[in-house]
Structures are given as C-alpha cells and as structure tokens.
Short mmCIF file of C-alpha atoms and ligand atoms in Angstrom, two decimals:
data_model
loop_
_atom_site.label_atom_id
_atom_site.label_comp_id
_atom_site.label_asym_id
_atom_site.label_seq_id
_atom_site.Cartn_x
_atom_site.Cartn_y
_atom_site.Cartn_z
CA MET S 21 59.61 9.79 -2.79
CA SER S 22 60.19 9.97 1.04
CA ARG S 23 57.12 10.67 3.11
CA PRO S 24 56.31 14.12 4.24
CA ALA S 25 56.90 14.61 7.69
CA ASN S 26 53.66 13.91 10.02
CA THR S 27 52.30 11.85 7.49
CA GLN S 28 51.62 7.59 8.46
CA LYS S 29 52.77 4.71 6.71
CA PHE S 30 49.92 2.50 5.25
CA ASP S 31 50.30 -0.88 4.09
CA ASN S 32 47.75 -0.15 0.76
CA CYS S 33 50.25 1.36 -1.88
CA LEU S 34 47.93 3.34 -3.67
CA ILE S 35 46.33 4.75 -0.68
CA GLN S 36 50.51 4.79 0.64
CA TRP S 37 50.71 6.87 -2.99
CA ILE S 38 48.14 9.08 -2.64
CA ASP S 39 49.06 10.32 1.05
CA GLU S 40 52.35 11.14 0.14
CA ARG S 41 51.00 13.64 -2.58
CA LEU S 42 48.08 15.09 -0.41
CA PRO S 43 48.45 13.41 3.63
CA ILE S 44 44.24 12.93 3.76
CA PHE S 45 44.57 9.67 5.09
CA THR S 46 46.92 10.85 7.50
CA MET S 47 44.60 13.39 8.21
CA LEU S 48 41.45 10.88 8.66
CA THR S 49 43.19 8.44 10.80
CA LYS S 50 44.14 11.07 13.07
CA GLU S 51 40.91 13.26 13.16
CA TYR S 52 39.01 10.09 12.61
CA GLY S 53 40.38 7.02 13.36
CA VAL S 54 42.28 7.43 16.61
CA PHE S 55 40.54 10.14 17.93
CA PRO S 56 39.83 10.70 21.44
CA MET S 57 37.03 10.45 22.72
CA PRO S 58 35.65 11.02 26.43
CA LYS S 59 34.85 7.08 27.15
CA ASN S 60 31.49 8.27 28.94
CA ALA S 61 30.17 10.00 25.66
CA ASN S 62 26.53 9.03 25.82
CA TYR S 63 24.23 9.03 23.37
CA LEU S 64 23.69 12.51 22.99
CA TRP S 65 26.84 13.14 22.00
CA SER S 66 25.39 11.78 18.22
CA PHE S 67 23.48 14.31 17.57
CA GLY S 68 26.28 16.54 16.06
CA GLY S 69 26.65 13.14 13.48
CA ILE S 70 22.62 13.01 12.76
CA ALA S 71 22.79 16.75 12.66
CA LEU S 72 25.73 17.31 9.73
CA THR S 73 23.86 13.64 8.10
CA MET S 74 20.89 15.91 7.74
CA LEU S 75 22.08 18.81 6.84
CA ILE S 76 23.75 16.32 3.62
CA ILE S 77 20.25 14.96 2.87
CA MET S 78 19.19 18.52 2.83
CA ILE S 79 21.55 19.28 0.56
CA VAL S 80 21.17 16.43 -2.05
CA THR S 81 17.62 16.58 -2.12
CA GLY S 82 17.44 20.23 -2.42
CA VAL S 83 19.57 20.40 -5.91
CA PHE S 84 16.99 17.82 -7.05
CA LEU S 85 14.55 19.56 -6.09
CA ALA S 86 15.47 22.75 -7.73
CA MET S 87 16.26 20.63 -11.31
CA ASN S 88 11.92 20.59 -11.30
CA TYR S 89 11.16 24.32 -9.67
CA THR S 90 10.33 27.20 -11.37
CA PRO S 91 11.37 30.28 -8.95
CA ASN S 92 8.28 32.74 -10.77
CA THR S 93 5.63 33.84 -9.25
CA ALA S 94 3.42 32.59 -11.96
CA LEU S 95 5.15 29.25 -12.28
CA ALA S 96 6.44 28.22 -8.78
CA PHE S 97 3.40 26.38 -7.18
CA ASP S 98 2.70 24.72 -9.76
CA SER S 99 5.92 23.51 -10.82
CA VAL S 100 5.64 21.72 -7.14
CA GLN S 101 2.85 20.10 -8.04
CA ARG S 102 4.36 18.89 -11.11
CA THR S 103 7.59 17.49 -9.03
CA MET S 104 4.87 15.74 -6.33
CA ARG S 105 3.32 14.20 -9.28
CA ASP S 106 4.70 13.35 -12.55
CA VAL S 107 8.85 13.77 -11.42
CA ASN S 108 9.67 10.17 -10.90
CA TYR S 109 9.82 9.71 -7.33
CA GLY S 110 9.05 13.74 -6.96
CA TRP S 111 6.78 13.31 -3.92
CA LEU S 112 9.93 11.08 -2.48
CA LEU S 113 12.27 14.22 -2.61
CA ARG S 114 10.08 16.84 -2.05
CA TYR S 115 8.63 14.62 1.57
CA VAL S 116 12.32 13.78 2.59
CA HIS S 117 13.07 17.53 2.08
CA MET S 118 9.72 19.06 3.77
CA ASN S 119 10.30 16.70 6.82
CA GLY S 120 14.11 16.69 6.77
CA ALA S 121 13.94 20.53 7.94
CA SER S 122 11.79 19.28 10.77
CA PHE S 123 14.59 16.61 11.61
CA PHE S 124 17.46 18.40 11.20
CA PHE S 125 16.03 21.49 14.15
CA ILE S 126 15.06 18.31 16.40
CA ALA S 127 18.59 16.80 16.14
CA VAL S 128 19.92 20.73 16.10
CA TYR S 129 17.66 21.53 19.07
CA ILE S 130 18.83 18.41 20.90
CA HIS S 131 22.73 18.52 20.01
CA ILE S 132 21.89 22.25 21.65
CA PHE S 133 19.63 21.33 24.77
CA ARG S 134 23.25 18.49 25.26
CA GLY S 135 25.15 21.38 25.19
CA LEU S 136 23.42 23.76 27.71
CA TYR S 137 22.86 20.21 29.92
CA TYR S 138 26.73 19.39 29.97
CA GLY S 139 28.24 22.60 30.06
CA SER S 140 29.79 22.09 26.75
CA TYR S 141 29.63 26.54 26.19
CA LYS S 142 31.85 26.93 28.70
CA SER S 143 35.71 27.18 27.98
CA PRO S 144 37.54 26.08 26.55
CA ARG S 145 34.94 25.53 23.94
CA GLU S 146 33.58 29.57 24.05
CA LEU S 147 33.95 29.82 20.16
CA LEU S 148 32.56 26.12 19.09
CA TRP S 149 29.68 27.31 20.32
CA ILE S 150 29.74 30.99 19.14
CA VAL S 151 30.29 29.13 15.62
CA GLY S 152 27.05 26.50 16.34
CA VAL S 153 24.47 29.79 17.33
CA VAL S 154 26.00 31.45 13.94
CA ILE S 155 24.78 28.33 12.33
CA LEU S 156 21.87 27.96 13.93
CA ILE S 157 20.87 31.75 13.12
CA LEU S 158 21.71 30.49 8.94
CA MET S 159 19.46 27.48 9.27
CA MET S 160 16.55 29.52 10.51
CA ALA S 161 17.31 32.40 7.68
CA THR S 162 17.08 28.95 5.50
CA ALA S 163 14.19 27.35 6.38
CA PHE S 164 12.34 31.03 5.96
CA MET S 165 13.46 31.46 2.53
CA GLY S 166 12.96 27.60 2.22
CA TYR S 167 9.33 27.77 3.36
CA ALA S 168 8.67 30.63 1.03
CA LEU S 169 9.27 28.95 -2.05
CA PRO S 170 5.84 26.52 -3.11
CA TRP S 171 4.08 30.43 -2.95
CA SER S 172 1.76 28.98 -1.11
CA GLN S 173 -0.31 30.97 0.99
CA MET S 174 1.37 30.17 4.12
CA SER S 175 4.68 31.22 1.77
CA GLY S 176 3.34 34.30 1.20
CA TRP S 177 2.27 35.49 4.08
CA GLY S 178 4.50 34.17 6.05
CA ALA S 179 7.07 36.34 4.10
CA THR S 180 5.06 39.18 4.51
CA VAL S 181 4.85 38.95 8.19
CA ILE S 182 8.14 38.19 8.70
CA THR S 183 9.72 40.51 6.61
CA SER S 184 8.07 42.99 7.48
CA LEU S 185 8.87 43.03 10.79
CA PHE S 186 11.91 44.59 10.17
CA SER S 187 9.97 47.97 9.42
CA ALA S 188 10.03 48.19 13.02
CA ILE S 189 13.73 49.48 13.04
CA PRO S 190 12.99 52.88 13.56
CA VAL S 191 14.45 55.96 10.60
CA ILE S 192 15.44 53.29 8.08
CA GLY S 193 12.84 50.77 8.47
CA ASP S 194 10.21 50.74 5.62
CA GLY S 195 12.98 51.61 3.29
CA LEU S 196 15.00 48.49 4.61
CA VAL S 197 11.84 46.27 3.64
CA THR S 198 11.12 47.51 0.04
CA TRP S 199 14.90 46.50 -0.20
CA LEU S 200 14.27 43.45 0.94
CA TRP S 201 11.30 42.61 -0.73
CA GLY S 202 12.80 43.79 -3.87
CA GLY S 203 9.53 46.20 -4.34
CA PHE S 204 6.53 47.45 -3.05
CA SER S 205 5.46 43.86 -1.44
CA VAL S 206 6.42 40.62 -1.23
CA ALA S 207 6.53 39.41 -5.24
CA ASN S 208 8.45 37.90 -7.96
CA PRO S 209 11.81 39.55 -7.22
CA THR S 210 11.30 38.42 -3.23
CA LEU S 211 10.56 34.32 -4.51
CA ASN S 212 13.41 35.16 -6.37
CA ARG S 213 16.13 36.47 -4.22
CA PHE S 214 14.76 33.95 -2.08
CA PHE S 215 15.13 31.09 -3.75
CA SER S 216 19.38 32.05 -5.07
CA LEU S 217 19.90 32.62 -1.13
CA HIS S 218 18.01 29.21 -0.23
CA PHE S 219 20.12 27.31 -2.79
CA LEU S 220 23.36 29.13 -1.39
CA LEU S 221 23.28 29.50 2.51
CA PRO S 222 23.44 25.48 2.79
CA PHE S 223 26.48 25.64 1.54
CA VAL S 224 27.65 28.61 4.06
CA ILE S 225 26.15 25.97 6.85
CA LEU S 226 28.17 23.15 5.34
CA GLY S 227 31.65 25.77 5.48
CA VAL S 228 30.80 26.77 8.69
CA VAL S 229 30.18 23.74 10.21
CA PHE S 230 34.00 22.34 8.93
CA ILE S 231 34.80 25.04 11.15
CA HIS S 232 32.92 23.94 14.11
CA VAL S 233 34.26 20.46 13.84
CA TRP S 234 37.77 22.18 13.44
CA ALA S 235 37.03 24.06 16.18
CA LEU S 236 35.87 21.09 18.66
CA HIS S 237 39.05 18.50 16.98
CA VAL S 238 41.04 21.31 18.82
CA THR S 239 39.28 21.55 22.07
CA GLY S 240 38.16 17.66 21.94
CA SER S 241 34.73 16.65 23.17
CA ASN S 242 33.19 17.95 26.05
CA ASN S 243 31.63 14.94 28.19
CA PRO S 244 28.47 14.15 30.92
CA THR S 245 31.35 15.09 33.72
CA GLY S 246 32.19 18.06 32.15
CA VAL S 247 35.81 17.22 33.62
CA GLU S 248 38.88 17.22 31.14
CA PRO S 249 40.28 13.81 29.98
CA LYS S 250 43.23 13.73 32.12
CA SER S 251 45.11 10.64 31.20
CA GLU S 252 44.66 8.11 27.93
CA LYS S 253 42.70 5.72 30.38
CA ASP S 254 40.13 8.72 30.36
CA THR S 255 39.24 8.41 26.93
CA LEU S 256 39.19 5.72 23.66
CA PRO S 257 40.13 6.21 19.91
CA PHE S 258 36.48 7.13 18.09
CA HIS S 259 37.18 4.29 15.76
CA PRO S 260 35.56 1.75 15.86
CA TYR S 261 33.80 2.63 19.22
CA PHE S 262 31.77 5.53 18.53
CA THR S 263 31.51 5.11 15.05
CA VAL S 264 29.45 1.77 16.05
CA LYS S 265 27.72 3.87 19.16
CA ASP S 266 26.54 6.71 16.33
CA SER S 267 25.91 4.15 13.93
CA TYR S 268 23.30 2.94 15.95
CA ALA S 269 22.15 6.50 16.86
CA LEU S 270 21.89 7.52 13.45
CA VAL S 271 19.81 4.32 12.01
CA THR S 272 17.16 4.84 15.22
CA PHE S 273 16.94 8.27 14.50
CA MET S 274 16.03 7.45 10.42
CA THR S 275 13.88 4.94 10.89
CA ILE S 276 11.55 7.55 12.98
CA PHE S 277 12.28 9.78 10.24
CA LEU S 278 11.78 7.43 7.64
CA SER S 279 8.61 6.23 9.37
CA VAL S 280 6.88 10.19 9.18
CA VAL S 281 8.66 11.05 5.51
CA PHE S 282 6.66 7.59 4.72
CA PHE S 283 3.37 7.24 6.54
CA ALA S 284 2.73 10.41 7.77
CA PRO S 285 4.55 13.39 5.85
CA LEU S 286 1.67 15.69 6.20
CA ALA S 287 1.45 15.85 10.19
CA LEU S 288 3.99 18.59 10.44
CA THR S 289 2.70 21.21 7.39
CA GLU S 290 -0.63 23.40 7.70
CA PRO S 291 -2.96 22.60 5.32
CA ASP S 292 -2.80 25.99 3.95
CA HIS S 293 0.63 25.73 2.83
CA PHE S 294 -1.20 23.38 -0.52
CA LYS S 295 -3.14 26.59 -1.18
CA HIS S 296 -2.01 29.25 -4.08
CA PHE S 297 -0.91 32.43 -2.58
CA ASN S 298 -3.42 34.83 -2.94
CA PRO S 299 -2.32 38.58 -1.44
CA MET S 300 -5.55 39.84 -1.71
CA GLN S 301 -6.95 37.47 1.19
CA THR S 302 -5.11 37.35 4.80
CA PRO S 303 -5.66 33.40 5.71
CA PRO S 304 -7.35 33.26 9.18
CA GLU S 305 -4.18 32.11 10.92
CA ILE S 306 -0.49 32.43 9.48
CA VAL S 307 1.73 29.61 11.97
CA PRO S 308 5.14 29.51 11.17
CA GLU S 309 6.89 26.13 11.08
CA TRP S 310 6.57 24.29 14.21
CA TYR S 311 10.54 24.77 15.39
CA PHE S 312 9.87 28.72 14.98
CA LEU S 313 6.78 29.14 17.33
CA PRO S 314 8.64 30.24 20.52
CA PHE S 315 10.66 32.87 19.17
CA TYR S 316 7.22 33.74 17.41
CA ALA S 317 5.54 33.78 20.41
CA ILE S 318 7.83 35.92 21.87
CA LEU S 319 8.11 38.06 19.27
CA ARG S 320 4.68 38.73 19.98
CA SER S 321 4.64 38.34 24.21
CA PHE S 322 5.19 42.50 23.74
CA THR S 323 2.02 44.30 23.67
CA HIS S 324 2.32 47.03 25.40
CA ASP S 325 4.00 50.49 23.83
CA ILE S 326 6.15 52.72 26.04
CA TYR S 327 6.36 55.83 26.68
CA ILE S 328 8.13 58.92 27.51
CA PRO S 329 6.64 59.27 31.10
CA PHE S 330 3.88 62.00 31.76
CA THR S 331 3.80 62.48 27.94
CA ASP S 332 2.32 60.40 24.63
CA ILE S 333 5.39 60.32 23.70
CA ILE S 334 6.18 56.32 22.22
CA ILE S 335 9.90 55.78 22.35
CA LEU S 336 10.15 51.90 22.15
CA PRO S 337 6.78 50.51 20.25
CA ALA S 338 5.48 46.95 21.30
CA LYS S 339 6.72 45.87 17.55
CA LEU S 340 10.12 46.96 18.22
CA GLN S 341 10.14 45.61 21.53
CA GLY S 342 9.20 42.31 20.14
CA VAL S 343 11.42 42.92 17.40
CA MET S 344 14.59 43.05 19.62
CA GLY S 345 12.97 40.23 22.05
CA MET S 346 12.96 37.49 19.18
CA PHE S 347 16.32 37.97 17.66
CA GLY S 348 17.48 39.32 21.80
CA SER S 349 16.75 35.54 22.48
CA LEU S 350 19.20 33.96 20.05
CA LEU S 351 21.93 36.25 20.37
CA LEU S 352 22.07 35.65 24.11
CA LEU S 353 23.27 32.49 23.47
CA MET S 354 25.66 33.78 21.27
CA VAL S 355 27.14 35.63 25.36
CA LEU S 356 25.81 32.27 27.30
CA PRO S 357 29.48 31.26 28.10
CA TRP S 358 30.51 34.82 29.38
CA LEU S 359 26.88 34.83 31.33
CA ASP S 360 27.14 31.43 32.87
CA THR S 361 30.37 31.74 36.40
CA SER S 362 29.67 28.17 37.66
CA LYS S 363 32.96 26.72 37.90
CA VAL S 364 31.19 23.15 37.76
CA LYS S 365 30.40 22.58 34.31
CA SER S 366 27.88 19.69 33.99
CA ALA S 367 24.65 20.19 35.27
CA ARG S 368 24.73 17.07 36.82
CA TYR S 369 26.72 18.27 39.86
CA ARG S 370 24.68 21.23 40.17
CA PRO S 371 21.34 20.47 41.23
CA VAL S 372 19.26 23.66 41.19
CA TYR S 373 20.27 24.68 37.49
CA LYS S 374 19.21 20.77 37.04
CA TRP S 375 15.83 22.45 37.86
CA CYS S 376 16.41 25.82 36.31
CA LEU S 377 17.40 24.18 32.62
CA LEU S 378 13.71 21.97 33.36
CA LEU S 379 11.68 25.13 33.78
CA LEU S 380 13.28 26.54 30.28
CA LEU S 381 12.75 23.74 28.78
CA VAL S 382 8.78 23.82 30.04
CA SER S 383 8.56 26.94 29.22
CA LEU S 384 9.81 26.88 25.46
CA CYS S 385 7.09 23.85 25.27
CA VAL S 386 4.54 26.61 26.55
CA LEU S 387 5.81 29.87 24.20
CA GLY S 388 5.77 26.66 21.64
CA TYR S 389 1.91 26.13 21.77
CA VAL S 390 0.88 29.56 22.40
CA GLY S 391 2.95 30.78 19.44
CA SER S 392 0.16 28.28 17.46
CA GLN S 393 -2.63 29.58 19.04
CA PRO S 394 -4.45 32.93 17.70
CA ALA S 395 -2.93 35.93 19.35
CA GLY S 396 -4.44 37.52 22.02
CA GLY S 397 -6.41 36.32 25.13
CA SER S 398 -5.86 35.12 28.14
CA LEU S 399 -2.78 32.87 26.41
CA ALA S 400 -1.37 35.80 25.85
CA VAL S 401 -0.62 36.44 29.26
CA VAL S 402 1.02 32.54 29.61
CA GLY S 403 2.87 33.22 26.61
CA GLN S 404 4.92 36.78 28.59
CA VAL S 405 5.11 34.90 31.76
CA ALA S 406 7.28 32.27 30.21
CA THR S 407 8.92 34.99 28.00
CA ALA S 408 9.90 36.85 31.08
CA TYR S 409 11.11 32.91 32.66
CA TYR S 410 13.54 32.85 29.15
CA PHE S 411 15.50 36.11 29.78
CA LEU S 412 15.06 35.59 34.10
CA HIS S 413 16.78 32.33 32.68
CA PHE S 414 19.97 33.62 31.43
CA ILE S 415 20.27 37.04 32.78
CA VAL S 416 19.88 36.63 36.25
CA LEU S 417 19.86 33.24 37.25
CA VAL S 418 22.83 31.55 35.23
CA PRO S 419 24.97 34.41 36.19
CA VAL S 420 23.83 34.75 39.92
CA LEU S 421 23.91 30.64 40.40
CA GLY S 422 27.47 30.31 39.67
CA PHE S 423 28.39 32.32 43.34
CA VAL S 424 24.89 30.67 45.01
CA GLU S 425 24.74 27.49 44.05
CA LYS S 426 25.80 24.50 46.46
CA THR S 427 27.30 22.12 43.97
CA CYS S 428 27.83 17.92 44.64
CA PRO S 429 31.41 16.79 44.48
CA VAL S 430 32.68 16.66 40.72
CA PRO S 431 34.58 13.41 40.19
CA ALA S 432 38.76 13.86 39.93
CA SER S 433 39.22 12.36 36.64
CA ILE S 434 36.63 10.77 34.13
CA SER S 435 37.77 7.14 35.40
CA ASP S 436 37.17 7.78 38.78
CA ASP S 437 33.18 8.63 37.83
CA PRO S 438 31.33 5.93 39.90
CA CYS S 439 29.05 5.97 36.48
CA CYS S 440 31.96 4.95 34.66
CA LYS S 441 33.43 1.87 36.43
CA HIS S 442 35.47 0.09 33.58
C1 LIG H 513 24.22 22.25 10.84
C2 LIG H 513 24.46 22.35 12.59
C3 LIG H 513 25.29 21.48 13.20
C4 LIG H 513 26.29 20.24 12.82
C5 LIG H 513 25.92 19.77 12.10
C6 LIG H 513 26.88 20.27 14.43
C7 LIG H 513 28.36 18.86 14.25
C8 LIG H 513 28.86 19.31 15.45
C9 LIG H 513 29.38 18.02 15.60
C10 LIG H 513 29.50 16.44 14.09
C11 LIG H 513 29.91 17.40 16.72
C12 LIG H 513 30.77 16.81 17.88
C13 LIG H 513 29.74 15.57 17.51
C14 LIG H 513 29.06 15.80 19.32
O1 LIG H 513 29.81 16.47 19.81
O2 LIG H 513 28.03 16.34 18.67
C15 LIG H 513 29.98 19.08 17.41
C16 LIG H 513 29.93 19.63 18.77
C17 LIG H 513 29.26 20.29 19.31
N1 LIG H 513 28.72 21.57 19.07
FE1 LIG H 513 28.02 21.06 17.03
N2 LIG H 513 26.87 21.22 15.13
C18 LIG H 513 25.74 22.13 15.02
C19 LIG H 513 24.97 22.91 14.79
C20 LIG H 513 25.11 22.93 16.43
C21 LIG H 513 24.82 24.76 17.30
C22 LIG H 513 23.42 25.29 16.84
C23 LIG H 513 24.97 24.79 18.21
C24 LIG H 513 25.45 25.34 19.97
C25 LIG H 513 24.37 26.46 19.35
C26 LIG H 513 26.17 23.76 18.92
C27 LIG H 513 27.23 23.69 19.26
C28 LIG H 513 28.24 22.40 19.36
C29 LIG H 513 28.91 22.09 20.68
C30 LIG H 513 29.03 22.95 22.21
C31 LIG H 513 29.88 20.89 20.80
C32 LIG H 513 30.89 20.84 21.55
C33 LIG H 513 30.12 19.89 22.07
C34 LIG H 513 30.92 18.78 23.79
O3 LIG H 513 31.78 17.99 23.45
O4 LIG H 513 30.58 18.27 24.30
N3 LIG H 513 26.05 22.72 17.78
N4 LIG H 513 28.48 19.77 16.58
#
C-alpha cells in the first residue's frame, strides 16, 4: 500500500501500518512533536495544558462518583456520605473532585490573565479567545450545577438564589424560573436535570477545548513580546523542549493540588455544605464557591431601582441591573478583541496599561472579598467602587489607552528581544 500524500515515514512498522490507514501519528508529529513554539514562551504558557489535565481529572473522578450517587432529593445527601465512608477510596474521589473544581478555576484564571497581559486575544487570535470565553461560561454552569448535587443547605439555597435571578427578566422571568426548576420550587425535578447536565457539560467542554486548541494550531502561540515569530530562529519544536517545561509546571501544580486534597481537603468549603438541605430554613449566609465571588459581588452591587424621572415608575429594577451587570461582565470579555485599540500586544511595552491591569486584578480581589461578606453596610460601597472600576477598565480605559498611551520600543523579532539573547 502506498503512503497517502502529506504523511511521513516511521521506523516502527506497526506505527507505519496504522499511519498509512489513519494518519494519526503524522498528525501527532506535526501538531505536537515538531509544532513550532515561540522559544521565549514562559511558564504562564503551561497553564493551558494544566487546565486540560484538570478537565480530564474532573471527568474521570466525576464518572466514578456518579456510579455511587443517587439523584433523588431523599437520597442524594446520604449517597454522598456513603461514598465518603463506605466506598473504597470514595473519600479520595470526592476530595479530588471537590478541590479539583477549585484548582481547575485557578489554572483557567491564570490562563486568562496571561492572555490579558500579553494581549493574546488580539488579531489573529480573536476566535480562539471567544471560544475560551465560551469554555469559561460552560465551566461556570457546570460547577454551579455540581455544587447542587450533594443536596446540602448550600446546594439547595445556592441553586434557589441563582436560578431565581432569572425572575428579574421582564415578562417571561417568572415563567422561565418555573421552567428551569421543573416545578414551583427547587426540588426533585431540579436535582435530576442538574445531575443530567452536570454529567453532560464536561464532555461538551472537552469538545469545545478541541476547537480551542485547533484554532490555536492555526495561528500558533503568542509569546511574551507579542511579536509573531518571523523565522525558524524564533521558534523551537514543542518536543522535547516544551514537553519538559510543561511537565515540570504540571508536577509543581499537582503537588500543590494534592497537598490540599490530602492535608486541607475542606479548607475551601462552607460548613453549611455538610448539612442536609432544608427548604424551611434559610442559612444565615449563602456564600457561593470562591471562584464565583467577584461575579456575585457585581450582582449585589446594584442596589437602587432606576425610575422614569419625576414619576414612581421603575424602568430598571436593581435586581435586573445586577443580573445584567453579572452577565455583562462576562460578555465584555467576548468583545475585548475589538475594545482594545492598541497596536502593541504585550503589556511589557505598555507602561500605563500594565498598571490598569494590576488595578483590575486588585478590584477583582476586592470584589471576591466583598462577595464573601454579608450584603449591605459600608462594604457595599467598596464593592460598588470595584464594580465601577471593572466596567471602566474594559469600556473606557482599554479603548482610550490604545490612542493616548506612549508605548515602549517593541523588538523587531523574538530573537531581537534583549531578554531572549540565546
Ligand atoms: C477548559 C479550559 C481551557 C483549556 C483546557 C484550554 C487549553 C488551552 C491550551 C492547551 C492552550 C495552549 C497552551 C497555552 O497557551 O497555555 C491554550 C491557549 C489559549 N487559550 Fe485556552 N484553554 C481553556 C480556557 C480558556 C479560556 C477561558 C480562555 C479565555 C477566556 C482561553 C484563551 C486562550 C488563548 C487566548 C490562548 C492562546 C494563548 C497564546 O498563544 O498566548 N482559554 N488554551
């Protein structure tokens, strides 16, 4: 059998035999082995691979947890307790899955911040970025529904609060909430659909990640200079250089992750997550998982209804503003490639933007703290200022800086970068 065009020759005859029929090894060599990576990519470029590893860990542990889980409001809580106590290594499966969600978000948040810092969302990677934001939204939906499954006080009340937000939508809101719940309160039909979707969505995410990486392999990776590779001198084959580098980053990340799993598995969880859901008793505070806190704080920052001037007619209730603010904060990321007017990609050469980004990070941390505290009081104002900065950053600073910022000289090529003289 003659070799199809575009395939290569392998020494191992079994590999050769398979490749002639299904050129998977040719594809692996091209897309992984000799794939040209900018030679100056730093450890922040390891977080895509780390996120992918976390996704696989979440799917594998999730499938085994599902074998022992019962999606029924009368049995769900006990089935989780049984997994922890009676199932062989059930405690390990659950702790890896619970904490894995947090570490998955840590990896993805660092991955996004890398993109913001080095301008990886700009042309020609706009679509890659948008697909990334879709992944983020899917991850949030999956994590939210997963948190409901143990049917604890936090599960039930968290699900009630967040799904009730849709009631703020004019005209269809109340009907929509009833439809989402499958009844007139968060109950058995809600738990069933959450379980079904929580099982399905990670596989959807896996498919979208495939598209994400496909788009990446069309444009190639960005790098700390933001200057596209000009010649072979600017790149190195992915293997072995980045295999070794990414493996080192992965092992370090996993060491931290497993230290939490084994030595502080409950550090990131609310005590009310260990009490059975009681629809007749609201917990004193309903606190979402840490990775939702900044968005939760944005939601709660809108406290005043907007009236038609000189009348009592409300045109925009505070609750609806909050919902729009929360979803808007994510949708803004989608249009970021077109909001940023700067010709220079990397924040390395953007002295003002660098500070603005740092302020954005600070405001997100402040929002995270505010979201973890009881609503109201003087902290509410702090949350409102941080929310204002979040929107100001994307809607005003990012577009305006592109015109007014005096950038530093950008190297002509990666090899001309003084930080990269080797
Ligand atoms: C399940 C979650 C995700 C996985 C598994 C994933 C995977 C990857 C991988 C393997 C890469 C190449 C390695 C690297 O550059 O780090 C990459 C690149 C990239 N990702 Fe993601 N990603 C995820 C989520 C996101 C999100 C949420 C965004 C943005 C909102 C995003 C934006 C990007 C961008 C812009 C690049 C190109 C970076 C560059 O070349 O500088 N990704 N992703």
